[in-house]
Coordinates of C-alpha atoms and ligand atoms in Angstrom, one line a residue:
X23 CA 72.8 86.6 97.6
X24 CA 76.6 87.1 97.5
X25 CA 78.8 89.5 96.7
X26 CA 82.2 88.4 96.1
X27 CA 85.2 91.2 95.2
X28 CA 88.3 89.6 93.5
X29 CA 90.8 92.6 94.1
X30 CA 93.2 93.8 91.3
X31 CA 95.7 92.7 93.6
X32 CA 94.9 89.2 92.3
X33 CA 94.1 89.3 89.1
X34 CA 97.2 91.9 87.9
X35 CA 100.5 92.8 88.8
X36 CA 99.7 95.9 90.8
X37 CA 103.2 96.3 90.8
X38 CA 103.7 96.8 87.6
X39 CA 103.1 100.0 85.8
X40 CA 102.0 97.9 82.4
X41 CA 98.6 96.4 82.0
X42 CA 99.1 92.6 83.3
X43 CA 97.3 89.5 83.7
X44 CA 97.4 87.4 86.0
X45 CA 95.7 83.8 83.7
X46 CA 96.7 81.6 86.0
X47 CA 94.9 83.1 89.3
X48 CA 92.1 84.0 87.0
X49 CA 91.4 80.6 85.7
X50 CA 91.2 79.1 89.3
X51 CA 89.3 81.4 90.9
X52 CA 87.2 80.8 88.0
X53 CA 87.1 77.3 88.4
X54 CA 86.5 77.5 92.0
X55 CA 83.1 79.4 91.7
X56 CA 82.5 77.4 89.1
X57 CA 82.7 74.1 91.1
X58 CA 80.5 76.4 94.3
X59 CA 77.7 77.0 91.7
X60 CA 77.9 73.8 90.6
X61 CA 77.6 72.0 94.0
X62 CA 74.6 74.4 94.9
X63 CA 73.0 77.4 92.9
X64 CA 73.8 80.8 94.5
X65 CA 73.1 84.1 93.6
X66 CA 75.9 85.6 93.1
X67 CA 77.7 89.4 92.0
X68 CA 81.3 89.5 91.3
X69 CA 83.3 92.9 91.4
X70 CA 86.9 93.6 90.7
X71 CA 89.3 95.5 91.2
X72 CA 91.4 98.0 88.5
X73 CA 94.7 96.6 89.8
X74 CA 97.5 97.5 87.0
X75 CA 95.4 98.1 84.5
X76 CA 93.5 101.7 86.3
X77 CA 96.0 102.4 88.8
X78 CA 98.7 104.1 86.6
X79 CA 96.5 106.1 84.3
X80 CA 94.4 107.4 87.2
X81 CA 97.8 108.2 89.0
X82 CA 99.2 110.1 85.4
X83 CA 95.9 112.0 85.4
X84 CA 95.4 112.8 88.5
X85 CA 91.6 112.2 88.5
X86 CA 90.1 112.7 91.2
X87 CA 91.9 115.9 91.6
X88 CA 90.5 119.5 91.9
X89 CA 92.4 121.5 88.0
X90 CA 91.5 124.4 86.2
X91 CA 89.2 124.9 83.1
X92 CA 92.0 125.0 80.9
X93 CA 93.0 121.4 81.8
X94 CA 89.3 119.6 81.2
X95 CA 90.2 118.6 77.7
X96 CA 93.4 116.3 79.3
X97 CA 91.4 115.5 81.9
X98 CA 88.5 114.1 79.4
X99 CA 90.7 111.8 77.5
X100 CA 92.4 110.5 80.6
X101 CA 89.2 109.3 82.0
X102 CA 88.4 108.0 78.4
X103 CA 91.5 106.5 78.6
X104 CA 91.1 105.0 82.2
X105 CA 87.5 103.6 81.3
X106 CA 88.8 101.6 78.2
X107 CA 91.9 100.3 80.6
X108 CA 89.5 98.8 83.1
X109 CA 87.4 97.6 79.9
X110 CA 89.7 95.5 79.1
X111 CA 90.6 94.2 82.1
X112 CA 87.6 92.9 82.2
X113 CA 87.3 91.6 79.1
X114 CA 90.0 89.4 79.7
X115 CA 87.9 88.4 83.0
X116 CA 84.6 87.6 81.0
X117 CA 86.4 85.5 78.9
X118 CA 87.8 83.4 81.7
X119 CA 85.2 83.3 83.2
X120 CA 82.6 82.5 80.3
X121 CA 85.2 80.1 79.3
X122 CA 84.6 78.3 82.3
X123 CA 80.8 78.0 81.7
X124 CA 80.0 81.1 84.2
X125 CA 77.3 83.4 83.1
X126 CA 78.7 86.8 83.4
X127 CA 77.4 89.8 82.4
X128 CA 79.4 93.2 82.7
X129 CA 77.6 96.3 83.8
X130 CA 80.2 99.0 84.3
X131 CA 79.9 101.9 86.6
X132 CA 80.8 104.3 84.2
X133 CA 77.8 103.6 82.5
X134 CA 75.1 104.1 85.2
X135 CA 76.9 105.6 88.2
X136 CA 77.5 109.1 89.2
X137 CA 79.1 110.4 92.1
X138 CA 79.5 113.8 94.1
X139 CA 83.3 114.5 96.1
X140 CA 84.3 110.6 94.8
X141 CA 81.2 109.3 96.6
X142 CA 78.7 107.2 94.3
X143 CA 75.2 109.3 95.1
X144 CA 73.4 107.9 92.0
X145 CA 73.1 104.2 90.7
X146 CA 70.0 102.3 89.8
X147 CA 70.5 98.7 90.8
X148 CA 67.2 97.3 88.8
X149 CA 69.2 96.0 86.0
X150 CA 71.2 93.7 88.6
X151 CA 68.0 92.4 90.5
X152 CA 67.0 91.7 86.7
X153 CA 69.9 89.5 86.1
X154 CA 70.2 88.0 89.3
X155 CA 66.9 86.9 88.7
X156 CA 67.3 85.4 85.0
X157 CA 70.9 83.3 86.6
X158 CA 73.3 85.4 85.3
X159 CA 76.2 86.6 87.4
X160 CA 76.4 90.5 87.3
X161 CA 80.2 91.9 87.2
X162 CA 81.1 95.4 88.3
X163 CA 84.4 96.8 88.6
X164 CA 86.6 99.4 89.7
X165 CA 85.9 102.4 87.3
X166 CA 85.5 106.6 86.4
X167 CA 82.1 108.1 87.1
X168 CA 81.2 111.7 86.4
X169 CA 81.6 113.5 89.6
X170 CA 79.3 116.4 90.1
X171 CA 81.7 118.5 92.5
X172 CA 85.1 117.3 90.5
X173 CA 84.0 116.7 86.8
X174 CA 85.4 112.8 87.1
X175 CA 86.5 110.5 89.8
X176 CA 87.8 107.0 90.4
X177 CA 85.7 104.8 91.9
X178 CA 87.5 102.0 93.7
X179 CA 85.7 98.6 93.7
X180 CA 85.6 98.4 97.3
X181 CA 83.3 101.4 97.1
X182 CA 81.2 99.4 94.6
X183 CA 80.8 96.9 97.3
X184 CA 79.9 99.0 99.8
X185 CA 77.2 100.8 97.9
X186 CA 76.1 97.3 96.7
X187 CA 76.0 95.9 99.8
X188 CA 74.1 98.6 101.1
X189 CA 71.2 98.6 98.9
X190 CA 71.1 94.6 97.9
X191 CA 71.2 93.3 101.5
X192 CA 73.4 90.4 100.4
X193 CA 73.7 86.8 102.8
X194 CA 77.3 86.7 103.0
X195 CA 80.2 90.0 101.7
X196 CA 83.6 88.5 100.8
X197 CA 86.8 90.5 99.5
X198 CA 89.6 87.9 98.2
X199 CA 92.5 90.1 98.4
X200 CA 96.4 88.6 98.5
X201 CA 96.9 88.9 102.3
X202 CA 95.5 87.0 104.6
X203 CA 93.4 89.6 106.0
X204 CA 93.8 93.0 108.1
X205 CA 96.8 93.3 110.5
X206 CA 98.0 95.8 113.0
X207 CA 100.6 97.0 109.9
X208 CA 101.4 96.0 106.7
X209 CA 102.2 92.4 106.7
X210 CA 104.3 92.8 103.5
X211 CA 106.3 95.5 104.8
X212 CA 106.7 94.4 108.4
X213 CA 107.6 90.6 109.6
X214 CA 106.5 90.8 112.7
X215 CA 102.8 91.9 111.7
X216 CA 99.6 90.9 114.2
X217 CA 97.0 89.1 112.3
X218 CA 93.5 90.2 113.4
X219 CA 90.7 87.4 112.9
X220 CA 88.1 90.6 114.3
X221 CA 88.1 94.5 113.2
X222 CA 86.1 97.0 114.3
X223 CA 88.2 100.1 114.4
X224 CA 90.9 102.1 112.5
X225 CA 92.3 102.9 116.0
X226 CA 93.9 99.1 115.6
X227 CA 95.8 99.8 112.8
X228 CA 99.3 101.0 114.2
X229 CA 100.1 102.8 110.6
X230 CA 97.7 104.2 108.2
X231 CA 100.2 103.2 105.2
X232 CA 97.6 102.0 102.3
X233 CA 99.4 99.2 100.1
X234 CA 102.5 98.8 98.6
X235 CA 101.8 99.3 95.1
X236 CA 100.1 102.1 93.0
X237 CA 97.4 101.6 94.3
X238 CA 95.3 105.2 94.4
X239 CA 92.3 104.5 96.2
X240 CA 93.1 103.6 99.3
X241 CA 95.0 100.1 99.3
X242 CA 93.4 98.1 102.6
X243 CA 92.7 101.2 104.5
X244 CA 90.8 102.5 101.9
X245 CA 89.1 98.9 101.7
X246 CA 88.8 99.1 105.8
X247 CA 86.8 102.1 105.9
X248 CA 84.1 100.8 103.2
X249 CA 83.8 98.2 105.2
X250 CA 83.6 99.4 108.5
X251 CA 80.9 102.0 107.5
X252 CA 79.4 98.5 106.1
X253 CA 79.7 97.4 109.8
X254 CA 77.7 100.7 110.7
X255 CA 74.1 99.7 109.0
X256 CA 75.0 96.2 110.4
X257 CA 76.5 93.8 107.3
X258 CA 79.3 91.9 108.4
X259 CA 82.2 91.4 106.0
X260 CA 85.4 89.2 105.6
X261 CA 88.2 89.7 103.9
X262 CA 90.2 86.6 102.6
X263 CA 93.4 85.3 101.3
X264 CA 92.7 84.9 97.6
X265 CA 95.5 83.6 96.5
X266 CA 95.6 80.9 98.7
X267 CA 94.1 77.7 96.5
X268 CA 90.2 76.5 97.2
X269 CA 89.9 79.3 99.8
X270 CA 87.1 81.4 97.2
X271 CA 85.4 78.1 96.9
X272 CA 85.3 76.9 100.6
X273 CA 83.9 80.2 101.5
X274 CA 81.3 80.5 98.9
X275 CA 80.5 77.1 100.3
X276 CA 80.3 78.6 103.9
X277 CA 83.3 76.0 105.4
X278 CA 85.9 78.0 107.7
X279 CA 88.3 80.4 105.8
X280 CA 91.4 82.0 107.6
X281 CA 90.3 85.7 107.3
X282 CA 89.5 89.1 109.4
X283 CA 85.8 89.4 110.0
X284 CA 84.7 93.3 109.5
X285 CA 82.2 94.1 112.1
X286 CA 80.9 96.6 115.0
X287 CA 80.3 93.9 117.7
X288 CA 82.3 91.6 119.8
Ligands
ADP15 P1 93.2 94.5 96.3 O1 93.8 95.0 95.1 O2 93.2 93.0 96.4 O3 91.8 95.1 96.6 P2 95.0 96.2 97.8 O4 96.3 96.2 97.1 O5 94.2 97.4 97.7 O6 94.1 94.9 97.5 O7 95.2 96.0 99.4 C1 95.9 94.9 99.8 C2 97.3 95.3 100.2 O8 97.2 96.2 101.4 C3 98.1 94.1 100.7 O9 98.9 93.5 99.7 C4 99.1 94.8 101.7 O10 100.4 95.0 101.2 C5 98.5 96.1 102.0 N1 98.3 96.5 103.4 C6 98.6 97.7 103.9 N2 98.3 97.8 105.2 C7 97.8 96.6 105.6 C8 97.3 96.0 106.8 N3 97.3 96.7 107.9 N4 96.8 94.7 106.8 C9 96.8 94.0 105.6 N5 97.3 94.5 104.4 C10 97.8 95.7 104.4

């Protein structure tokens, strides 16, 4: 089994504070898997990020954040408002990719998950085993849960594929996100940024800065420490250049990606 995270990074313009698509890296990434499965079945689970369509309510909400009683009522219809954004983000990525002959099926956190302090503690995976196990492709993405401590939370799709990971003991964890991997800073920020091919440790990371964009669960240290706790109960995972053409289908096809390998050893 693989589990394969297309970050909102990717498919949107995180950048922007409106709700857009990327179609054109959605269709080839798209038609890459579809030429991997092709080539050789796999099983495979796909999750996504929010990118621009859940960053900017979630930011205007502030979920995730301790308020008072007499706010619950905003605080309701922003996470209503957050879970129909992500909706239909993917939507729009179950039609590309059922356009493209891939058997998706969406099961959204919000509709199964619950979490205590933004941490998923509750999430019966049956229903993917299920569909695995029929040849469909389960899709999860970036979401809001109920949140036992704080009413709601965000829940980033990176912790999706930690919590995935964890329980489905998967062959093989990529992240296509639109660097090239993990570097000593920010390599959009900072020219003179050290690629690392290895990671084991935070203590690497010369700046703690998350992403550039709106990003408001973590940006790549927020994707680091998923990982790295990952690394902990000893699954490896590696984060890829996305954007960067045939990359998602030369990795699902196990050939030799650029990309920073998330692990405790040497
Ligand atoms: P995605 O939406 O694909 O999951 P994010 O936007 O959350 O990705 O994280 C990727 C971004 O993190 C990159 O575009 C980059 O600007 C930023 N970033 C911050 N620090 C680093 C770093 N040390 N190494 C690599 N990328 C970094």
């Amino acid at each position: 089994m693989i589990i394969l995270k297309i970050g909102g990074s990717i498919l949107t313009n995180k950048d922007s504070t409106e709700s857009e698509i990327d179609a054109v890296s959605l269709k080839r990434i798209a038609s890459e898997i579809k030429s991997s499965l092709d080539n050789s079945y796999k099983e495979l689970i796909i999750v996504h990020g929010a990118g621009s369509f859940g960053h900017p309510p979630a930011k205007k909400y502030k979920i995730g954040e301790a308020f008072d009683k007499s706010e619950y009522p905003e605080k309701r219809i922003g996470f209503c408002e957050i879970q129909n954004a992500v909706k239909k983000l993917n939507m729009l990525i179950c039609e590309a990719f059922i356009e493209e002959g891939l058997p998706v099926v969406a099961i959204p956190a919000s509709s199964f998950m619950t979490a205590s302090d933004k941490r998923i503690i509750d999430g019966n995976l049956d229903n993917f085993r299920k569909y695995l196990q029929k040849g469909f492709i389960p899709i999860i993405y970036g979401d809001v849960v109920l949140d036992e401590e704080l009413e709601f939370c965000v829940i980033s799709g990176d912790q999706l594929i930690q919590y995935l990971a964890k329980n489905l003991n998967p062959d093989m964890v990529v992240l296509g996100t639109d660097v090239d991997g993990v570097y000593n800073k920010n390599p959009k920020t900072h020219d003179d940024a050290i690629f690392f091919d290895k990671f084991s440790s935070l203590k690497d990371l010369d700046t703690l800065e998350g992403t550039t964009n709106v990003d408001v669960t973590g940006g790549m240290v927020g994707k680091i420490k998923e990982l790295l706790y990952l690394a902990d109960l000893g699954i490896e995972s590696k984060i890829i250049n996305a954007e960067v053409e045939d990359n998602i289908f030369k990795v699902l096809e196990n050939e030799e990606v650029k990309g920073t390998v998330i692990s405790r050893g040497n």
